[in-house]
XYZ file of C-alpha atoms in Angstrom:
606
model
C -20.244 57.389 -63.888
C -20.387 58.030 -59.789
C -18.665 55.349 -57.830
C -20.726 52.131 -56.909
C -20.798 51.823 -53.523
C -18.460 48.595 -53.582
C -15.745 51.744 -54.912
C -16.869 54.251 -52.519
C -16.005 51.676 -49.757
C -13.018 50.839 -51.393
C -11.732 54.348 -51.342
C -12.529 54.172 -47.870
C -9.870 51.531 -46.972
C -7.452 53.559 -49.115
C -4.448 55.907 -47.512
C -4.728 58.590 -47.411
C -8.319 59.076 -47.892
C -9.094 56.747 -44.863
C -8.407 59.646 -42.695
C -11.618 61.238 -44.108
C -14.577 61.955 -42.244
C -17.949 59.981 -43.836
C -19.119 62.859 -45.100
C -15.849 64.343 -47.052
C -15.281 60.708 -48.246
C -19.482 60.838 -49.747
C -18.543 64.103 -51.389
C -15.134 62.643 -52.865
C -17.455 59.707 -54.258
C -19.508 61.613 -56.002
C -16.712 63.931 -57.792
C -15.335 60.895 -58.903
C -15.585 58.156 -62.119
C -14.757 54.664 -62.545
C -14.034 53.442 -65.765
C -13.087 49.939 -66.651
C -10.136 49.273 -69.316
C -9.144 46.460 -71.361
C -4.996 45.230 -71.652
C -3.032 47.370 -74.391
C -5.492 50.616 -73.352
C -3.192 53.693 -72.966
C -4.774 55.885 -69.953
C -2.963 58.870 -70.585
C 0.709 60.662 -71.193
C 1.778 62.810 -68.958
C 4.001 65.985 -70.929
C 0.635 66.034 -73.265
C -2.850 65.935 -71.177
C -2.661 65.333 -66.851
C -6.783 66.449 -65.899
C -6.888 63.374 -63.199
C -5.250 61.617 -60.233
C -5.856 57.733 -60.953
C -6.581 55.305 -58.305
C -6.352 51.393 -59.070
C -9.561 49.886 -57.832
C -8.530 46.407 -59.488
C -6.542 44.790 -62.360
C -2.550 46.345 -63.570
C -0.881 49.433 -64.933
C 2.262 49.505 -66.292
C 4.209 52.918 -66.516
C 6.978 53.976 -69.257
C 9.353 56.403 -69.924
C 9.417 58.618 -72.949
C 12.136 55.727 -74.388
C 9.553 53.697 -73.373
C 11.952 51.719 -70.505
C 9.286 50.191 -68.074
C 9.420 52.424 -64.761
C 7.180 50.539 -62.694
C 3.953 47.949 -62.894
C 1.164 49.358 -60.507
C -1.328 47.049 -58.925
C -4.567 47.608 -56.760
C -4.813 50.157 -53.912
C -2.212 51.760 -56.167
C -2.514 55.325 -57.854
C -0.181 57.127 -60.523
C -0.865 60.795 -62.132
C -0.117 63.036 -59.436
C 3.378 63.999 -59.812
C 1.976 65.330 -63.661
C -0.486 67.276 -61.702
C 1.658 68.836 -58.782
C 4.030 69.632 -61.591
C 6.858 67.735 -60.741
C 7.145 65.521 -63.950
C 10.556 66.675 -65.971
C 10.096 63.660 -68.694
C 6.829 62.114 -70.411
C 5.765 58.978 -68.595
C 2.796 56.308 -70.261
C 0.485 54.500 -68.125
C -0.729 51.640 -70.007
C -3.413 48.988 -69.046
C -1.638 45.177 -68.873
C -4.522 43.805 -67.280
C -8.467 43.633 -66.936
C -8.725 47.199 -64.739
C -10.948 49.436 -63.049
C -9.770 53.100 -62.349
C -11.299 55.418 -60.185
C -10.604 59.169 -61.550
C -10.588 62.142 -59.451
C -10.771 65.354 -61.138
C -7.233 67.466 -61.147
C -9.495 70.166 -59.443
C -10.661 67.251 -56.435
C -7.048 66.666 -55.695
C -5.962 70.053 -54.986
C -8.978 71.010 -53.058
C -8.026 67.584 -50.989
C -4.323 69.117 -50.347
C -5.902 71.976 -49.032
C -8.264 71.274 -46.741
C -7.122 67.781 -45.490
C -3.378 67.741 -43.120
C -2.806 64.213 -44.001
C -3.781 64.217 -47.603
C -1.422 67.191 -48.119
C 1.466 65.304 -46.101
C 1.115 62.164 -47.869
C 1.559 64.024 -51.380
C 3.819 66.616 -50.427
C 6.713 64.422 -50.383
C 6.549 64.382 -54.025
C 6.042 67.902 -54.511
C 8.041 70.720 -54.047
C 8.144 72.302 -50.589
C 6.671 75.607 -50.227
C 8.010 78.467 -49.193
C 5.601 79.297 -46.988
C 5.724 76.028 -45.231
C 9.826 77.193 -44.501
C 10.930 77.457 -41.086
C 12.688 81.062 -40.905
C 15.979 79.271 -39.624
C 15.866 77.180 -43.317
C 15.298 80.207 -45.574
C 18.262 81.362 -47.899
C 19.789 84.149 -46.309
C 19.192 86.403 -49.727
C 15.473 86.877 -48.200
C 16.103 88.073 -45.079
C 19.305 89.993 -45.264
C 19.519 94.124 -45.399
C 20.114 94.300 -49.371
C 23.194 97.293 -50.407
C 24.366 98.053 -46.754
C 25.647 101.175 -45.990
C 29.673 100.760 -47.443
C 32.689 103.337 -47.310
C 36.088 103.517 -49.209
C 39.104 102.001 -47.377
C 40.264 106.139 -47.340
C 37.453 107.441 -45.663
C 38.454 109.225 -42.297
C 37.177 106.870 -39.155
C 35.215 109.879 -37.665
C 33.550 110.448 -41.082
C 32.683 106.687 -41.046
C 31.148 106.862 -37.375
C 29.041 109.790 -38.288
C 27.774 107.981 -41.331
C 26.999 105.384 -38.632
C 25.558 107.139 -35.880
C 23.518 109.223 -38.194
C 21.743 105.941 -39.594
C 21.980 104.364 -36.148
C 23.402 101.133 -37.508
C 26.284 98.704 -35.662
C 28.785 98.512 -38.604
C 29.597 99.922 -42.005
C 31.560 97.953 -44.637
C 34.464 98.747 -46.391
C 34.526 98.703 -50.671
C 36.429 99.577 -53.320
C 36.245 99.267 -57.148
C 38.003 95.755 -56.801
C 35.156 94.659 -54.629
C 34.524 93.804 -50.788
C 37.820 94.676 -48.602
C 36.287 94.929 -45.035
C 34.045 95.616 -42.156
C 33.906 98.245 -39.179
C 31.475 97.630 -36.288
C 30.774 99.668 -33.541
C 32.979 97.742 -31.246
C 35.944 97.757 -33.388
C 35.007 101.995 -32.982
C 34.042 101.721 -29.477
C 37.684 99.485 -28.385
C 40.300 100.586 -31.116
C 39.188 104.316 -31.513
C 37.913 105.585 -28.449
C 39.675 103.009 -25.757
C 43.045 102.700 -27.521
C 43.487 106.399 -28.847
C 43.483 105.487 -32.692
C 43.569 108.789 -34.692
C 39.931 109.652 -35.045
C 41.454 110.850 -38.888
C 43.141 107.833 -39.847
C 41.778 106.070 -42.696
C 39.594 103.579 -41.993
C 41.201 100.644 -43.385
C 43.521 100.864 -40.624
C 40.810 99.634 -38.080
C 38.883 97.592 -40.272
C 38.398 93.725 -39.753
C 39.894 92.858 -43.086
C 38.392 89.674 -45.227
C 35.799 88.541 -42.743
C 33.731 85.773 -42.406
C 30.835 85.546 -45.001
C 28.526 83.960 -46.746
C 26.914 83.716 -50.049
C 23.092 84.310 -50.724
C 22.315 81.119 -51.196
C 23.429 80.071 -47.247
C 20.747 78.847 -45.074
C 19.781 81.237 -42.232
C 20.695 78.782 -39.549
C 24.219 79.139 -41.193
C 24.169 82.608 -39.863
C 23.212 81.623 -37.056
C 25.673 78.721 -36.094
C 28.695 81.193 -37.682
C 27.462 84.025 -34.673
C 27.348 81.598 -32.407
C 30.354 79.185 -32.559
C 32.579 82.401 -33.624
C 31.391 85.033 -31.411
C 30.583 87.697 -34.041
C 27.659 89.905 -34.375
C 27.834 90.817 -38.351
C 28.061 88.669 -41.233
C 28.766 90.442 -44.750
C 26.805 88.436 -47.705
C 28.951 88.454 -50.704
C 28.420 86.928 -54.605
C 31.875 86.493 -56.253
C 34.033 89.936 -54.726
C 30.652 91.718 -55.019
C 29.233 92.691 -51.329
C 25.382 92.245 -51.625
C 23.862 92.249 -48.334
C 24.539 91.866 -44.542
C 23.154 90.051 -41.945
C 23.303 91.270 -38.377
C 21.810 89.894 -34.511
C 19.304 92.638 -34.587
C 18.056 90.604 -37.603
C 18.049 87.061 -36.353
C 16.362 88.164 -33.257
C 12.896 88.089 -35.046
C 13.366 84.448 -35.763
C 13.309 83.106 -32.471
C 14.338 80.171 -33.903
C 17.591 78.972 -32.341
C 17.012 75.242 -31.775
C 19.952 73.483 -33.745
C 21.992 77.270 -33.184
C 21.633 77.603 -29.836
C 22.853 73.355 -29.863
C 26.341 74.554 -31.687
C 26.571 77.464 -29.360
C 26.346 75.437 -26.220
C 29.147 72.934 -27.931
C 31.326 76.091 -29.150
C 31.488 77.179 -25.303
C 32.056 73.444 -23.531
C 34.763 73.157 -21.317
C 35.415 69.481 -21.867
C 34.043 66.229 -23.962
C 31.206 65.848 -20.757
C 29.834 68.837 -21.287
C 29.720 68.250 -24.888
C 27.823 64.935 -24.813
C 25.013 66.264 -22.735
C 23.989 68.861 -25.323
C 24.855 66.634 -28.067
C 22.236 64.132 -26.079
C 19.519 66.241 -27.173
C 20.333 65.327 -31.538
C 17.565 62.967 -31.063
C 15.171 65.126 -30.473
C 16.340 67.879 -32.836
C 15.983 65.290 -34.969
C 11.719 64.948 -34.474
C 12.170 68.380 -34.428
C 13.376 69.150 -37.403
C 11.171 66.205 -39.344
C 7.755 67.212 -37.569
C 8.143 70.568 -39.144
C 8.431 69.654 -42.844
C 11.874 70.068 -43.091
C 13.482 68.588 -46.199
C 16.142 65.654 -45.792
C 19.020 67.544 -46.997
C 18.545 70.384 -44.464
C 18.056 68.157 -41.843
C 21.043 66.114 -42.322
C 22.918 69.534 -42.756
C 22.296 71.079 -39.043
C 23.217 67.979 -37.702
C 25.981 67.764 -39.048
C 26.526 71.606 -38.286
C 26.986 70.170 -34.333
C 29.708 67.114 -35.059
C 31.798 70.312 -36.879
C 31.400 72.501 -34.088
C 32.121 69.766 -31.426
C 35.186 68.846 -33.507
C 36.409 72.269 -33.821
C 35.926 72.551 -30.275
C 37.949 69.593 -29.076
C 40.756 70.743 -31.228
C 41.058 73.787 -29.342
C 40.819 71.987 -25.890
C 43.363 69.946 -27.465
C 45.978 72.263 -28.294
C 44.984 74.291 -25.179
C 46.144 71.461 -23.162
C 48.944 70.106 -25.513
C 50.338 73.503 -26.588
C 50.346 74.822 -29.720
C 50.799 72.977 -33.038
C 54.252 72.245 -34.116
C 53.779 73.022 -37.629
C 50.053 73.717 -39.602
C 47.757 70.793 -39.823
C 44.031 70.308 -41.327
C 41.659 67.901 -39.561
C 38.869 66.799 -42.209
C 36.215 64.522 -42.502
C 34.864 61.792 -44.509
C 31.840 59.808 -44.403
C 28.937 61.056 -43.788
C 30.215 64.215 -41.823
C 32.068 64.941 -44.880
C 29.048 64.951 -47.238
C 27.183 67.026 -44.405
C 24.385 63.729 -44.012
C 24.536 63.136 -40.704
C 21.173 61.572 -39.557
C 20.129 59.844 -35.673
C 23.131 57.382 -35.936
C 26.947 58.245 -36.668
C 29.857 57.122 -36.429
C 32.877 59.150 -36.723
C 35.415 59.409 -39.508
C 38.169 61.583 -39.911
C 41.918 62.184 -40.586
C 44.759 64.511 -40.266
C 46.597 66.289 -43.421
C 50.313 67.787 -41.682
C 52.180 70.282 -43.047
C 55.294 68.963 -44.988
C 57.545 70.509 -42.614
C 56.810 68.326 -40.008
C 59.667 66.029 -38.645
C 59.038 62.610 -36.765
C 60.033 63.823 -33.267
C 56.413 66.257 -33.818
C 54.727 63.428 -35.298
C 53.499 62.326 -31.190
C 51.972 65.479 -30.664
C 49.585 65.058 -33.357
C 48.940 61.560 -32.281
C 47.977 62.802 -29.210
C 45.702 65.443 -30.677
C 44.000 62.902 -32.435
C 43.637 60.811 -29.612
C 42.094 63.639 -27.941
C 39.706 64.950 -30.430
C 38.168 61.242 -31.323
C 38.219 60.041 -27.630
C 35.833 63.659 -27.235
C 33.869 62.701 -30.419
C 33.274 59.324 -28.745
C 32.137 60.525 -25.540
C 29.500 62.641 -27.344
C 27.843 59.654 -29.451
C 30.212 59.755 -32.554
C 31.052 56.555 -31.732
C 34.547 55.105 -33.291
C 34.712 53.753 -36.986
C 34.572 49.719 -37.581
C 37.091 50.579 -40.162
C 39.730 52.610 -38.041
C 39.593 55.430 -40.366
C 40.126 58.312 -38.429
C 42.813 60.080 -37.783
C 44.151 58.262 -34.104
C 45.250 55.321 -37.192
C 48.847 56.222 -38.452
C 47.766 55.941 -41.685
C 45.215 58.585 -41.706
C 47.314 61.188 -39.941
C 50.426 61.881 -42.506
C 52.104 64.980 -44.118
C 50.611 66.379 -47.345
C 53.133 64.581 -49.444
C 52.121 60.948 -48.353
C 48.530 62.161 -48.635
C 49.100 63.128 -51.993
C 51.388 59.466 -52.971
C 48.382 57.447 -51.635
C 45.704 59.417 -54.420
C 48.573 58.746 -56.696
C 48.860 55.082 -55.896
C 44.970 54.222 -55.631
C 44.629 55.739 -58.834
C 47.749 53.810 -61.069
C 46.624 50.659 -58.851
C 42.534 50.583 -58.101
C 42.386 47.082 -56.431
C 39.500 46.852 -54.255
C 41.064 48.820 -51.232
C 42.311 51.174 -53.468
C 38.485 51.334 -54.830
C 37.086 51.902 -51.499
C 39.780 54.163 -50.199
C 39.577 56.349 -52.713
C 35.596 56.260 -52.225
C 36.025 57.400 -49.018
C 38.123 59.916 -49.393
C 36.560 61.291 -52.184
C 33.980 62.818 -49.005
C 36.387 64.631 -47.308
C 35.292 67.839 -46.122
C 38.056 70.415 -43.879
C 36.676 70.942 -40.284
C 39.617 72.750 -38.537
C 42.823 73.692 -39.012
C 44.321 75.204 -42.441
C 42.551 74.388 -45.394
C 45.391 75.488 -48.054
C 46.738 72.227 -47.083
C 43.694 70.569 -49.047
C 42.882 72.939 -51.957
C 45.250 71.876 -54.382
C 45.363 68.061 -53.322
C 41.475 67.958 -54.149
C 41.392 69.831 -57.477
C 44.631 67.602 -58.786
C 43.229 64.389 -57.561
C 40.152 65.246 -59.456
C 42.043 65.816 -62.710
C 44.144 62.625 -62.638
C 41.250 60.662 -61.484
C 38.862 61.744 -64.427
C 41.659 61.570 -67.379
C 42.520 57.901 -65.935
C 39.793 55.597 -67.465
C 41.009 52.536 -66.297
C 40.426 53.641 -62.313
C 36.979 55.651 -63.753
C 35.447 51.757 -64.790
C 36.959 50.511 -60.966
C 34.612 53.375 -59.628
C 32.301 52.261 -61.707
C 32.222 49.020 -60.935
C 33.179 49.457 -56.546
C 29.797 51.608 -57.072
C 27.486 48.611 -58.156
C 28.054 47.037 -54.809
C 25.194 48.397 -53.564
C 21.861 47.288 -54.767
C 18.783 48.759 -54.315
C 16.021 46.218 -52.603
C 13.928 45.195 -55.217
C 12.546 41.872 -55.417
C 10.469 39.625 -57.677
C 6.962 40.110 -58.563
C 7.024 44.177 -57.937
C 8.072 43.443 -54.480
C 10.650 44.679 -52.315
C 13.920 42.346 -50.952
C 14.235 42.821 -47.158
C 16.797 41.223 -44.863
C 16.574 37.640 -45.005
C 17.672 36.693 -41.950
C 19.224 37.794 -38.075
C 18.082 41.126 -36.126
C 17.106 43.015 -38.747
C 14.948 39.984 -40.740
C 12.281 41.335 -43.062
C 13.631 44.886 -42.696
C 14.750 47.102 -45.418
C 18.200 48.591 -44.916
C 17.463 52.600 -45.729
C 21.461 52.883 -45.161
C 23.617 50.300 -47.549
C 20.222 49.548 -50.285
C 18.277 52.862 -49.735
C 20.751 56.126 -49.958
C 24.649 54.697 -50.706
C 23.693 53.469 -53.702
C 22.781 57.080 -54.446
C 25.735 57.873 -52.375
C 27.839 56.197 -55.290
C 26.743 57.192 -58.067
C 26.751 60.832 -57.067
C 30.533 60.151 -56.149
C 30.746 58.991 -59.860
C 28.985 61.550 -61.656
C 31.797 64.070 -59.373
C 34.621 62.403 -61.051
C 33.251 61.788 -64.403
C 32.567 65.917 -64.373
C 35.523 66.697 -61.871
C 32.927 68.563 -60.059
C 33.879 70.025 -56.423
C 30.656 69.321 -54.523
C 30.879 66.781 -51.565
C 27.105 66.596 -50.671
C 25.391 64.207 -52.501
C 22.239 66.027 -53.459
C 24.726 68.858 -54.312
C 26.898 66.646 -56.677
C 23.591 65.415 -58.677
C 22.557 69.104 -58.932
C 25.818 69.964 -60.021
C 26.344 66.550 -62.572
C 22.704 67.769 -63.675
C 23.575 71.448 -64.431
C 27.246 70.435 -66.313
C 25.319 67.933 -68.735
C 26.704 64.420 -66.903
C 22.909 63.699 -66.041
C 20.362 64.576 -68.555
C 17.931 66.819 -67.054
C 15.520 63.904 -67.035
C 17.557 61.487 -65.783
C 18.596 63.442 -63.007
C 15.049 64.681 -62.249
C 14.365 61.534 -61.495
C 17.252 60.441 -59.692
C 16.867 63.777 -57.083
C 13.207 62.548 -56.914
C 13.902 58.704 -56.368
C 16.910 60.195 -53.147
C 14.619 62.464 -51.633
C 12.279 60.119 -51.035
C 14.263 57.374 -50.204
C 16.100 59.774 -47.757
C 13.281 61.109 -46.431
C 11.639 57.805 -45.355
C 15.051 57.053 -43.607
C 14.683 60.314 -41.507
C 11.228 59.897 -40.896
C 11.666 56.591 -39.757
C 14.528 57.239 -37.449
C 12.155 59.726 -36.018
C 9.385 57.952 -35.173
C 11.955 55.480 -33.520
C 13.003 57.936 -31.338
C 9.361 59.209 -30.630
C 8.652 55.974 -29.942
C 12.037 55.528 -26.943
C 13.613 53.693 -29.200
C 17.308 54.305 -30.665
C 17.110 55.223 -33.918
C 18.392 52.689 -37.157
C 18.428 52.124 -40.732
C 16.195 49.200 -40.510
C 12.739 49.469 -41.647
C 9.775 47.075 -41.595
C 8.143 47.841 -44.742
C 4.672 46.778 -43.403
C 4.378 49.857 -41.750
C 3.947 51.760 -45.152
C 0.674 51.684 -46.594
C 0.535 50.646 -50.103
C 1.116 54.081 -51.574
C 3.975 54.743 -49.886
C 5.615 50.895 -50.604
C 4.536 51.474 -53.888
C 6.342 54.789 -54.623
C 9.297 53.678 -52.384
C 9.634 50.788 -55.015
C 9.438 53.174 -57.797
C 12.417 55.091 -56.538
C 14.605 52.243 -55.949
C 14.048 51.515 -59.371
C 15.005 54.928 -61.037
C 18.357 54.178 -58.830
C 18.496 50.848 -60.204
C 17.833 51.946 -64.125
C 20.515 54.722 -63.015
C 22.992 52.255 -61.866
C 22.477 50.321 -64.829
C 22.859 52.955 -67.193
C 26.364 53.887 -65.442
C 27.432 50.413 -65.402
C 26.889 49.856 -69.424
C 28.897 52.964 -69.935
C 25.995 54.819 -71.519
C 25.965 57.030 -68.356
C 22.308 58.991 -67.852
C 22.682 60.817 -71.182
C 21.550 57.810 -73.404
């Protein structure tokens, strides 16, 4: 039956159809039904019919999972169905009536002609569907749409003046260089222009001698703006896309320039050419506001957190070569990485800095104070630009962190035979280390191994485990949520320590359980998902439960900064409407049923 006007005026206090005009919200009523159901009345399971979006007008739902584990009891002002409808449902779910209720229905048809013609309808759902492509900024695109597909490509033998007729004939800037093995090279126009034509290179000589040879690229799957930060922090014009060996595409300027889109780029650009730390911190100032940016225009959490991050690599690269241009050259090879949340590529409005040195084995102890002076150097610079130093001292200006490859490789060995609770949150951390600058051959092996000795040892596996319980979700009694009891941040949530390290965690868990190599978390449940450690329900609904939980953070630490206030982690959950607490309880309780399933040794395949 139409909605009594008691409903119709119920719907009206409702978010997000408050935001509707009188007349929209009439028209709403009338496409609507409200039914009344007794206790033990099944409304519907989604997998086998989803025709309506159900909003709780009065009484309790409680909804199941296909093993019929209780996901989450629903109350009034509440609604449930609409992840069925938009499609994003990987596993059956039951909504079953516990107590006297009333449920207003609106027609599957209703809700999608809401999305579309209503901003803040659409907003308030779209976090639970996925984003659409043509809601994309250009700069967050995968590179595979919007790079020239089978480039022009000669063999290493071909004559130089043969290859710059090729090129001047199809007026493009560089040609690439294959062979049967795969992708050997590139040849631009100023390689032709400065080691041809201005050095008197033999115009017949093959063209492998003048070729660039393994250059930068990047795979398909690369973001745009990783295009762009790559031309801009390494001065290069072309950037080959390869799959495997396999040269598929190539991405040039002239192609970028259509995207006038250089906001985080042009950021890591003005960082790549600083002349000092000052300089540094007043572009790296302006985060904040990338930051709003970014959110404002629908950006999802992951990419977000990854441009950021993009600027704390590029300043550290930066210092290190300030560093060394001031302190000479390095004694012997060394690899700065990071850990934390640079090293997982999460960097949100607040960071602090961790980091450490790997040294070459050759070094002796009289070079040891040059690399304590680098350090020094690059984390003083990180400072001055907001990265502000770690509680913990781990970074690389501690004597610990900064240590030949050898001890590196004794302490993984150590943590591992011994996981007492430093060991346990050691080898947490460094689980997230990611190689800024420097060589990287010095990490390669060292990750891979420690993988494989970690894994096989079960003993250290159940210390994980257990170091990754720590962190609990904010869920309190009566379907309510457990905020800070007392001090600054009193009745706050913490989005940081409850909301996303718990996730955090278990995604480092699920990496050594399948000795996967991915350090970003969303990456490592993709990747736990695809090798069979998650079930493909299981992890569904874990991605779902982080993105909105990480999400929230960054939209909150936006509307801090909006607002001229410093961003936190620390939200006051009154200032989500019921919907939003509602769902945001729902996903710390997927990460609590996860955590639960890891700790009882059933993992997420049970």
């Amino acid at each position: 039956m139409p909605l009594p006007a008691h409903l119709r005026q119920f719907l009206a206090s409702v978010h997000p159809y408050d935001s509707l005009s009188d007349a929209d919200l009439d028209t709403l009523a009338q496409l609507c039904t409200a039914t009344d159901y007794a206790p033990g009345e099944t409304v519907f399971v989604v997998g086998d019919t989803a025709e309506n979006l159900y909003i709780i007008a009065g009484g309790e739902v409680e909804i199941t999972d296909e093993t019929d584990v209780q996901i989450s009891i629903l109350g009034p002002r509440n609604s449930f169905g609409e992840r069925a409808l938009l499609r994003d449902e990987a596993a059956s779910r039951t909504a079953t009536v516990t107590r006297d209720c009333t449920l207003i229905a609106v027609p599957a048809d209703t809700f999608f002609a809401l999305i579309d013609a209503h901003a803040p309808v659409a907003k308030f759902f779209d976090r639970r569907r996925p984003p659409r492509s043509d809601q994309k900024d250009l700069t967050t695109l995968p590179v595979g749409q919007l790079m020239t597909r089978d480039p022009m490509t000669c063999a290493p033998e071909t004559p130089i003046r043969d290859a710059a007729a090729q090129m001047h004939a199809k007026r493009i800037s560089s040609i690439c260089v294959s062979e049967a093995q795969g992708f050997r090279g590139i040849v631009t126009l100023r390689d032709m222009t400065g080691r041809v034509v201005a050095e008197g290179h033999d115009a017949g000589a093959p063209l492998s001698t003048i070729m660039t040879e393994h250059p930068l690229t990047l795979r398909p799957t690369a973001l745009v703006t990783d295009v762009l930060h790559l031309m801009v922090e390494r001065g290069i014009g072309h950037v080959p896309i390869v799959e495997g060996s396999d040269l598929v595409g190539i991405v040039t300027q002239t192609d970028l320039t259509r995207a006038q889109a250089m906001s985080s780029a042009d950021l890591v650009g003005r960082v790549a050419k600083a002349a000092d730390a000052g300089e540094m911190a007043r572009v790296t100032a302006q985060i904040p506001d990338l930051l709003v940016q970014l959110v404002e225009a629908g950006n999802r959490h992951e990419v977000v957190t990854r441009l950021i991050t993009d600027i704390a690599d590029t300043a550290t690269r930066r210092l290190l070569a300030l560093a060394e241009a001031e302190l000479g050259p390095p004694p012997v090879p060394y690899l700065w990485l990071a850990c934390g949340s640079q090293g997982r590529q999460e960097q949100t409005g607040v960071s602090d800095q961790d980091n450490c040195l790997i040294l070459s084995d050759d070094v002796t102890e009289a070079q040891m104070p040059y690399f304590a002076a680098l350090a020094k150097y690059v984390s003083d610079g990180l400072d001055t630009c907001g990265y502000f130093y770690c509680p913990g001292d781990m970074m690389a200006t501690n004597p610990r962190w900064c240590q030949p490859l050898r001890v590196w490789q004794e302490y993984f060995r150590g943590w591992i035979a011994t996981p007492n609770p430093e060991a346990q949150m050691l080898a947490s951390v460094m689980f997230d280390l990611r190689p800024i600058g420097g060589d990287r051959s010095l990490f390669d092996d060292l990750q891979q191994k420690t993988l494989a000795e970690a894994s096989k040892n079960s003993i250290f596996t159940a210390h994980m485990i257990s170091n990754s319980l720590k962190h609990q979700p904010p869920l309190g009694l009566l379907r309510g949520l457990a905020t800070i009891r007392s001090g600054e941040h009193r009745n706050r949530l913490d989005l940081k320590h409850n909301g996303v390290v718990p996730v955090v965690d278990l995604g480092r868990v699920y990496t050594l359980q399948g000795q996967l190599s991915p350090v970003n978390t969303r990456a490592r449940l993709e990747a736990a998902q695809k090798a069979g450690v998650l079930s493909p329900a299981g992890g569904a609904d874990l991605l779902s439960a982080y993105d909105l939980i990480a999400m929230t953070r960054l939209e909150h630490q936006a509307a801090q900064v909006k607002a001229g206030a410093k961003p936190n982690n620390y939200l006051d959950p009154a200032t989500l409407s019921d919907f939003e607490r509602s769902h945001l309880r729902d996903a710390f309780v997927v990460v609590k049923t996860m955590q639960s399933a890891v700790g009882s040794g059933k993992g997420a395949l049970g």
